[in-house]
CSV table of C-alpha atoms in Angstrom, one decimal:
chain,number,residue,atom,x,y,z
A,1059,UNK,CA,33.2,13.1,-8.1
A,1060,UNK,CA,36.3,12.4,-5.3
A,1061,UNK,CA,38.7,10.6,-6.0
A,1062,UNK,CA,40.2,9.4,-2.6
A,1063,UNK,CA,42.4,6.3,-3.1
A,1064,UNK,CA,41.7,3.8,-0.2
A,1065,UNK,CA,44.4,1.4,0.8
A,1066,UNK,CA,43.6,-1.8,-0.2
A,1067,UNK,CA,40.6,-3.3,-2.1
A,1068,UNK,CA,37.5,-4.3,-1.5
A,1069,UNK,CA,36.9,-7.8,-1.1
A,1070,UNK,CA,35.0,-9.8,-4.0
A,1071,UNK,CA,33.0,-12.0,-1.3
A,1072,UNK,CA,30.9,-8.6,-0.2
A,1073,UNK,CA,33.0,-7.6,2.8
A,1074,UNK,CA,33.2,-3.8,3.0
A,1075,UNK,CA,36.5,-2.4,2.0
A,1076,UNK,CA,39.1,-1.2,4.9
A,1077,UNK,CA,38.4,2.2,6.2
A,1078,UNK,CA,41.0,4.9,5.4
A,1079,UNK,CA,43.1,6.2,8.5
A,1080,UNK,CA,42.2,8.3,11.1
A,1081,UNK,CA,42.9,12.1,10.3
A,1082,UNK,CA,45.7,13.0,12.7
A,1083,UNK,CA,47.4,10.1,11.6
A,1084,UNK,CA,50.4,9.0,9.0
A,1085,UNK,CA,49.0,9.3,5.8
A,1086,UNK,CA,51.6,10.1,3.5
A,1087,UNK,CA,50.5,7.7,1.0
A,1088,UNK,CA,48.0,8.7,-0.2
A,1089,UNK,CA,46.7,11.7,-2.4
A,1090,UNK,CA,43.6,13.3,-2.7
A,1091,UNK,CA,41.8,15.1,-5.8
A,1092,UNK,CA,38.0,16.2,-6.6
A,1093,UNK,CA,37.9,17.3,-10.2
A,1094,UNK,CA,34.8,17.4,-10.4
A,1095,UNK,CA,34.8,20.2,-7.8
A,1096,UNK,CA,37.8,22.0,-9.3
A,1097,UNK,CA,35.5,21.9,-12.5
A,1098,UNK,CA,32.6,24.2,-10.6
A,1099,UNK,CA,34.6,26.1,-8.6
A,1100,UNK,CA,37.5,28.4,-8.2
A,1101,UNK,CA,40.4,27.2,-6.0
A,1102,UNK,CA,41.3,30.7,-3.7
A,1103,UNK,CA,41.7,31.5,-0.1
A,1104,UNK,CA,38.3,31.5,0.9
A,1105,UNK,CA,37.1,28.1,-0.7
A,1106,UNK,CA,40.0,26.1,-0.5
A,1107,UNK,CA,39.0,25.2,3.2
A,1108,UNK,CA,35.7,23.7,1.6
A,1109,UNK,CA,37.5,21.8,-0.9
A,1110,UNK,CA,40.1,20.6,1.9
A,1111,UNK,CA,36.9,19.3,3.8
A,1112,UNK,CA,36.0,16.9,0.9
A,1113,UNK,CA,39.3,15.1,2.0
A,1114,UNK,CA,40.3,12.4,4.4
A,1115,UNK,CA,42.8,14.4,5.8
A,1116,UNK,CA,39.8,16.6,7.4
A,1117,UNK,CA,38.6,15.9,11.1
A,1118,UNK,CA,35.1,16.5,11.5
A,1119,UNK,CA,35.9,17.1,15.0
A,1120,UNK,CA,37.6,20.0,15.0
A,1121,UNK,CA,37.0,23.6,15.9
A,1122,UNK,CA,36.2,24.7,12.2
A,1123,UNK,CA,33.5,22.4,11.4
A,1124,UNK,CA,31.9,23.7,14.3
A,1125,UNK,CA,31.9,27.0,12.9
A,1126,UNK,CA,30.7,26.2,9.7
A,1127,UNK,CA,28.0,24.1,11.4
A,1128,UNK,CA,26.9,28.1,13.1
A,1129,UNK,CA,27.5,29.9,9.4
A,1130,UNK,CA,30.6,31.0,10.3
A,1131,UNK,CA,33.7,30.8,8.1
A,1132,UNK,CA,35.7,28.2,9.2
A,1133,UNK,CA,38.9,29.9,9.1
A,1134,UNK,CA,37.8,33.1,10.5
A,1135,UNK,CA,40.3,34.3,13.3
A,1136,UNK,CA,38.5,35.9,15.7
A,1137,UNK,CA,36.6,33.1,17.0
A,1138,UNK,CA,38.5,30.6,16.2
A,1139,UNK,CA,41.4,32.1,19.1
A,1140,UNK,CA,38.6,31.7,21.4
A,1141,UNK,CA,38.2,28.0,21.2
A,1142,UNK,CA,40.4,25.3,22.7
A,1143,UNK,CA,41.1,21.7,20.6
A,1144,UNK,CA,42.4,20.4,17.4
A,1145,UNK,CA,41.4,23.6,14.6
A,1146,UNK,CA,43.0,23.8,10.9
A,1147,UNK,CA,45.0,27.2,9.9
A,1148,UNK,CA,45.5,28.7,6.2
A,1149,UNK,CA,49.4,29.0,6.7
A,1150,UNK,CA,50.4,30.1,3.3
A,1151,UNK,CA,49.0,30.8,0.1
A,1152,UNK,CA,50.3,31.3,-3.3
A,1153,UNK,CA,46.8,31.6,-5.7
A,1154,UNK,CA,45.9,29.6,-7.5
A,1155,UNK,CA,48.7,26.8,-6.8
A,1156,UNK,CA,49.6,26.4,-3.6
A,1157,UNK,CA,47.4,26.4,-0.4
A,1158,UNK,CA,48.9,25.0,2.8
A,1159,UNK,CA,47.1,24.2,5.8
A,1160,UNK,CA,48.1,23.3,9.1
A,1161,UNK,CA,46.9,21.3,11.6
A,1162,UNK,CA,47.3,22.5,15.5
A,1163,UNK,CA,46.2,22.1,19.2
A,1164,UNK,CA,44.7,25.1,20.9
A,1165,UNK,CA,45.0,25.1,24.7
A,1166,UNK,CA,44.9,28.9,25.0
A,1167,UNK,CA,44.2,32.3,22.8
A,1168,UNK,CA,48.0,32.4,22.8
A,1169,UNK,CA,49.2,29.0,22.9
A,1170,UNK,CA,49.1,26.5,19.5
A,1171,UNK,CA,50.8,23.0,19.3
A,1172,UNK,CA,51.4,22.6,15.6
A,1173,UNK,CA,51.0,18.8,14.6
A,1174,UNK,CA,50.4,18.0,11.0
A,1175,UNK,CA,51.1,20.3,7.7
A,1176,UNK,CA,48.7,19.5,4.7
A,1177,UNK,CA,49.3,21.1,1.0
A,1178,UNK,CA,46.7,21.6,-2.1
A,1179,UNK,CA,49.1,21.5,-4.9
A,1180,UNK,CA,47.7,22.3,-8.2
A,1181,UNK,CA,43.9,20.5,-6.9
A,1182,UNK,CA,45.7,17.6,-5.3
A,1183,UNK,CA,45.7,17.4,-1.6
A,1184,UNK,CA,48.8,15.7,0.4
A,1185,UNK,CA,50.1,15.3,4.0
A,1186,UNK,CA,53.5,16.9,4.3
A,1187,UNK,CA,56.1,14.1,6.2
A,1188,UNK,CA,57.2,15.4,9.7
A,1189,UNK,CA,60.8,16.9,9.3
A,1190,UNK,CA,61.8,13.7,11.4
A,1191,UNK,CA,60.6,11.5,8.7
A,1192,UNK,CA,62.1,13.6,6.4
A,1193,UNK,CA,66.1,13.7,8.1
A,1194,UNK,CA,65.2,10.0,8.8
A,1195,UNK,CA,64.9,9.1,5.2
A,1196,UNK,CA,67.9,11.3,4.1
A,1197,UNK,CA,70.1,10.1,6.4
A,1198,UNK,CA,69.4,6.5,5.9
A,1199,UNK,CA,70.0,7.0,2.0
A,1200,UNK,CA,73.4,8.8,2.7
A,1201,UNK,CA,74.1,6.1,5.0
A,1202,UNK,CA,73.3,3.8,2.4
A,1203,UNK,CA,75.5,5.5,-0.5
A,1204,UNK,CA,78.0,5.7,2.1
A,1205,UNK,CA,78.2,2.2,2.9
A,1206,UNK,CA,78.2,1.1,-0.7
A,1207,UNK,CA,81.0,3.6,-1.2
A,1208,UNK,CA,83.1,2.0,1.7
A,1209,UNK,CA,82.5,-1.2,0.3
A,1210,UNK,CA,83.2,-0.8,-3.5
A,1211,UNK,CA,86.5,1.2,-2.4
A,1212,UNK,CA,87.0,-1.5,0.4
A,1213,UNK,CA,86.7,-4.2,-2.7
A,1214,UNK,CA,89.3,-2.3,-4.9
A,1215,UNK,CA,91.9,-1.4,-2.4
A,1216,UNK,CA,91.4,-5.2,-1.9
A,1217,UNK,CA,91.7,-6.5,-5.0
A,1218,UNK,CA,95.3,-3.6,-5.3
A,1219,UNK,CA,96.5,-4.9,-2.6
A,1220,UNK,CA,96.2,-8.7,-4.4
A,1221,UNK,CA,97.8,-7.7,-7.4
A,1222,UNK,CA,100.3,-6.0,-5.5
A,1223,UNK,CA,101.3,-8.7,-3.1
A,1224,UNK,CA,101.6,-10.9,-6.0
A,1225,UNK,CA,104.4,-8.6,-7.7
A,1226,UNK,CA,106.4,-7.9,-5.2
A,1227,UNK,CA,106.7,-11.8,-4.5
A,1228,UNK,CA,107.5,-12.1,-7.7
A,1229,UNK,CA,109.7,-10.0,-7.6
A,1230,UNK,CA,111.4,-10.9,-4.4
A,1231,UNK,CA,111.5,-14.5,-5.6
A,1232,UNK,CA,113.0,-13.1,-9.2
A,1233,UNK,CA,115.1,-11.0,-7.1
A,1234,UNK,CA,116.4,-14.2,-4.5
A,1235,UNK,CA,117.0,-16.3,-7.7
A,1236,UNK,CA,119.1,-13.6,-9.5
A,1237,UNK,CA,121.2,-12.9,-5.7
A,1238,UNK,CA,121.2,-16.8,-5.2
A,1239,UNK,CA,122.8,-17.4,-9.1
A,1240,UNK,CA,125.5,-14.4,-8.4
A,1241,UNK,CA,126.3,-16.0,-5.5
A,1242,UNK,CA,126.6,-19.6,-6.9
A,1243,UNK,CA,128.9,-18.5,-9.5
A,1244,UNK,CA,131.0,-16.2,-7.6
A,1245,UNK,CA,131.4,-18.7,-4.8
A,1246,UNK,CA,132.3,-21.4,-7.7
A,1247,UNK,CA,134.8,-19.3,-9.0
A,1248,UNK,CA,136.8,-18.8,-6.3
A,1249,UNK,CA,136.6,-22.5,-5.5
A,1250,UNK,CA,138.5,-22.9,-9.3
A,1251,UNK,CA,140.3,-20.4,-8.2
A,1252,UNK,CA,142.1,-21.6,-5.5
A,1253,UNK,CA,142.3,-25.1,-6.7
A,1254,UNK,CA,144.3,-24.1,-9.7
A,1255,UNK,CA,146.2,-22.2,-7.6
A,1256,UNK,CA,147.1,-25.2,-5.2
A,1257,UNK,CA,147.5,-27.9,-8.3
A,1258,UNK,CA,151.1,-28.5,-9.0
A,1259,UNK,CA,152.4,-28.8,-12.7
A,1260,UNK,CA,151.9,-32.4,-13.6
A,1261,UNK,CA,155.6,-34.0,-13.3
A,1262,UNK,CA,157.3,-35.5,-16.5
A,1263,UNK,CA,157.0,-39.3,-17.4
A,1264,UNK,CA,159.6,-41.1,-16.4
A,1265,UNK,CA,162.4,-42.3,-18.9
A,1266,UNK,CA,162.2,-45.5,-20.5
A,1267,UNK,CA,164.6,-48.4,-18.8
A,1268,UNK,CA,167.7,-49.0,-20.8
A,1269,UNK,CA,167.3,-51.5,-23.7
A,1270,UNK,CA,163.5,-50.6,-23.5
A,1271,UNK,CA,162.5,-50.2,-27.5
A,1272,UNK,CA,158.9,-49.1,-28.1
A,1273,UNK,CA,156.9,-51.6,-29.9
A,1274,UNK,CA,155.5,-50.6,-33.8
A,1275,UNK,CA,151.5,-50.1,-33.1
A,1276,UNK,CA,149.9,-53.4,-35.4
A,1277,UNK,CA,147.1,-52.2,-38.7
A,1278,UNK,CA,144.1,-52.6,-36.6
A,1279,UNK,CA,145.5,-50.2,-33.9
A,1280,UNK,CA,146.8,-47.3,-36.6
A,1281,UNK,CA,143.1,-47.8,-38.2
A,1282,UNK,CA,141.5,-47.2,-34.9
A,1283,UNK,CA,143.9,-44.3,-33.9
A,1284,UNK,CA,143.5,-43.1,-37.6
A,1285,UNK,CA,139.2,-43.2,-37.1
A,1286,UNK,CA,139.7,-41.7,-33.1
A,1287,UNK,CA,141.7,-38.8,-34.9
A,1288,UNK,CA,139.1,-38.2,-37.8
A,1289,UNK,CA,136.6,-38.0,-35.6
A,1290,UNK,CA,138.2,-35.7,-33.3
A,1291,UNK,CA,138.3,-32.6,-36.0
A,1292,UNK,CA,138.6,-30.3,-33.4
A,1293,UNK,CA,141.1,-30.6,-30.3
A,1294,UNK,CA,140.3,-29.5,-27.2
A,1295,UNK,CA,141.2,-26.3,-25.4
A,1296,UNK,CA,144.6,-27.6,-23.6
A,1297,UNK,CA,144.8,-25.6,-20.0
A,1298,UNK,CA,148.3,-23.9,-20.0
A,1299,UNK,CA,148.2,-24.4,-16.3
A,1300,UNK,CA,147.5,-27.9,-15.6
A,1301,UNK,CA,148.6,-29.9,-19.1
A,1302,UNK,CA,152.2,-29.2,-19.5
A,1303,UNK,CA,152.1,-31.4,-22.7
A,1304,UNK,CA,154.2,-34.2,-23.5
A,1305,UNK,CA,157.4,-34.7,-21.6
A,1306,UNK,CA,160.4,-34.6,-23.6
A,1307,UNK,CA,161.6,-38.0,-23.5
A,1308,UNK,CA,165.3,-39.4,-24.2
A,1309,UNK,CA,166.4,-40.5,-27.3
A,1310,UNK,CA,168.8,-43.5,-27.1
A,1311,UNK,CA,170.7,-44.5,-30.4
């Protein structure tokens, strides 16, 4: 019993179900296999041809049915070269696994066009892609894996250069801040500097006029000075620059 897979399925209204393609034609998807004819008989190099015939890849026009049509093996040579069309060729064998067949055009004895290459690979029968298929499909995967590399390194780098941008203006603005506080504080520095420098030495008070006597501070002042002084525990750092302390002040009798 074949078993030729038909593209599509028949319809359930009664409509007959699409016709396979054309032999000659792209038919890459698909995959033929008989086992009820593997079953009865042996697969070798003189009836694998028979077996190939079951198929849809077989042209009923071509040179070799016509020659089995006279009783003449269909692959045999000698008349074969003597015909001009579309005729099938055993092209390699390696019993009882691999049979290849070609398909070619015949315009002379001499001259053959090969067009399509068909295999028998353990009982099942497939059309071999044509080698530009074949680079066609390569080079679009690589292509693809290509592209996809590009774009995951082109994502990364991106996403590097993010984080890296982001560091160095952090530190260019940890940087500035640092420069911009040295800066600051040398720049105040030297202002101190200088302004101590110009500052004078404050001048003694002057003396008290004569007959002036210093009046005796009341209780409620000496309890507030007495409070101000607790309070103050600790006295200030006196600048031996600018506070001369007190100025020595004339005693009169």
């Amino acid at each position: 019993m074949a078993a030729t897979p038909m593209p599509g399925n028949p319809n359930l209204d009664g409509n007959p179900p699409p016709l396979p393609p054309l032999p000659g034609t792209d038919m890459t998807g698909i995959c033929f296999r008989d086992q009820l004819w593997l079953n009865t008989y042996p697969l070798d190099r003189n009836l694998v041809f028979d077996y190939f015939a079951l198929s849809p890849f077989y042209d009923h026009t071509c040179n070799n049915e016509q020659l089995r049509m006279n009783s003449v093996h269909p692959l045999d040579l000698s008349h074969l070269s003597k015909m001009t069309g579309i005729e099938y060729m055993l092209y390699e064998v390696v019993e009882p696994n691999l049979f290849v067949i070609r398909m070619q055009k015949r315009d002379s004895p001499e001259k053959v066009t090969p067009m399509l290459t068909y295999y028998v690979l353990d009982g099942s029968i497939y059309q071999a892609p044509q080698l530009c298929s074949v680079f066609s499909a390569r080079i679009g995967r690589a292509l693809y894996y290509i592209q996809k590399g590009f774009s995951t390194a082109a994502s990364k780098l991106e996403k590097i250069g993010h984080d890296s941008e982001s560091d160095d203006a952090n530190d260019d603005a940890t940087a500035t801040k640092e420069t911009i506080d040295l800066r600051e504080l040398k720049r105040v520095d030297h202002i101190l500097a200088s302004l101590q420098r110009k500052l004078q030495p404050a001048p003694p008070p002057p003396p008290f006029p004569e007959g002036y006597t210093p009046s005796q501070p009341t209780e409620t002042e000496q309890g507030s000075e007495t409070q101000q002084g607790t309070e103050q525990q600790q006295p200030l750092p006196v600048d031996p620059i600018i506070d001369q302390g007190p100025a020595k002040r004339t005693k009169y009798d």
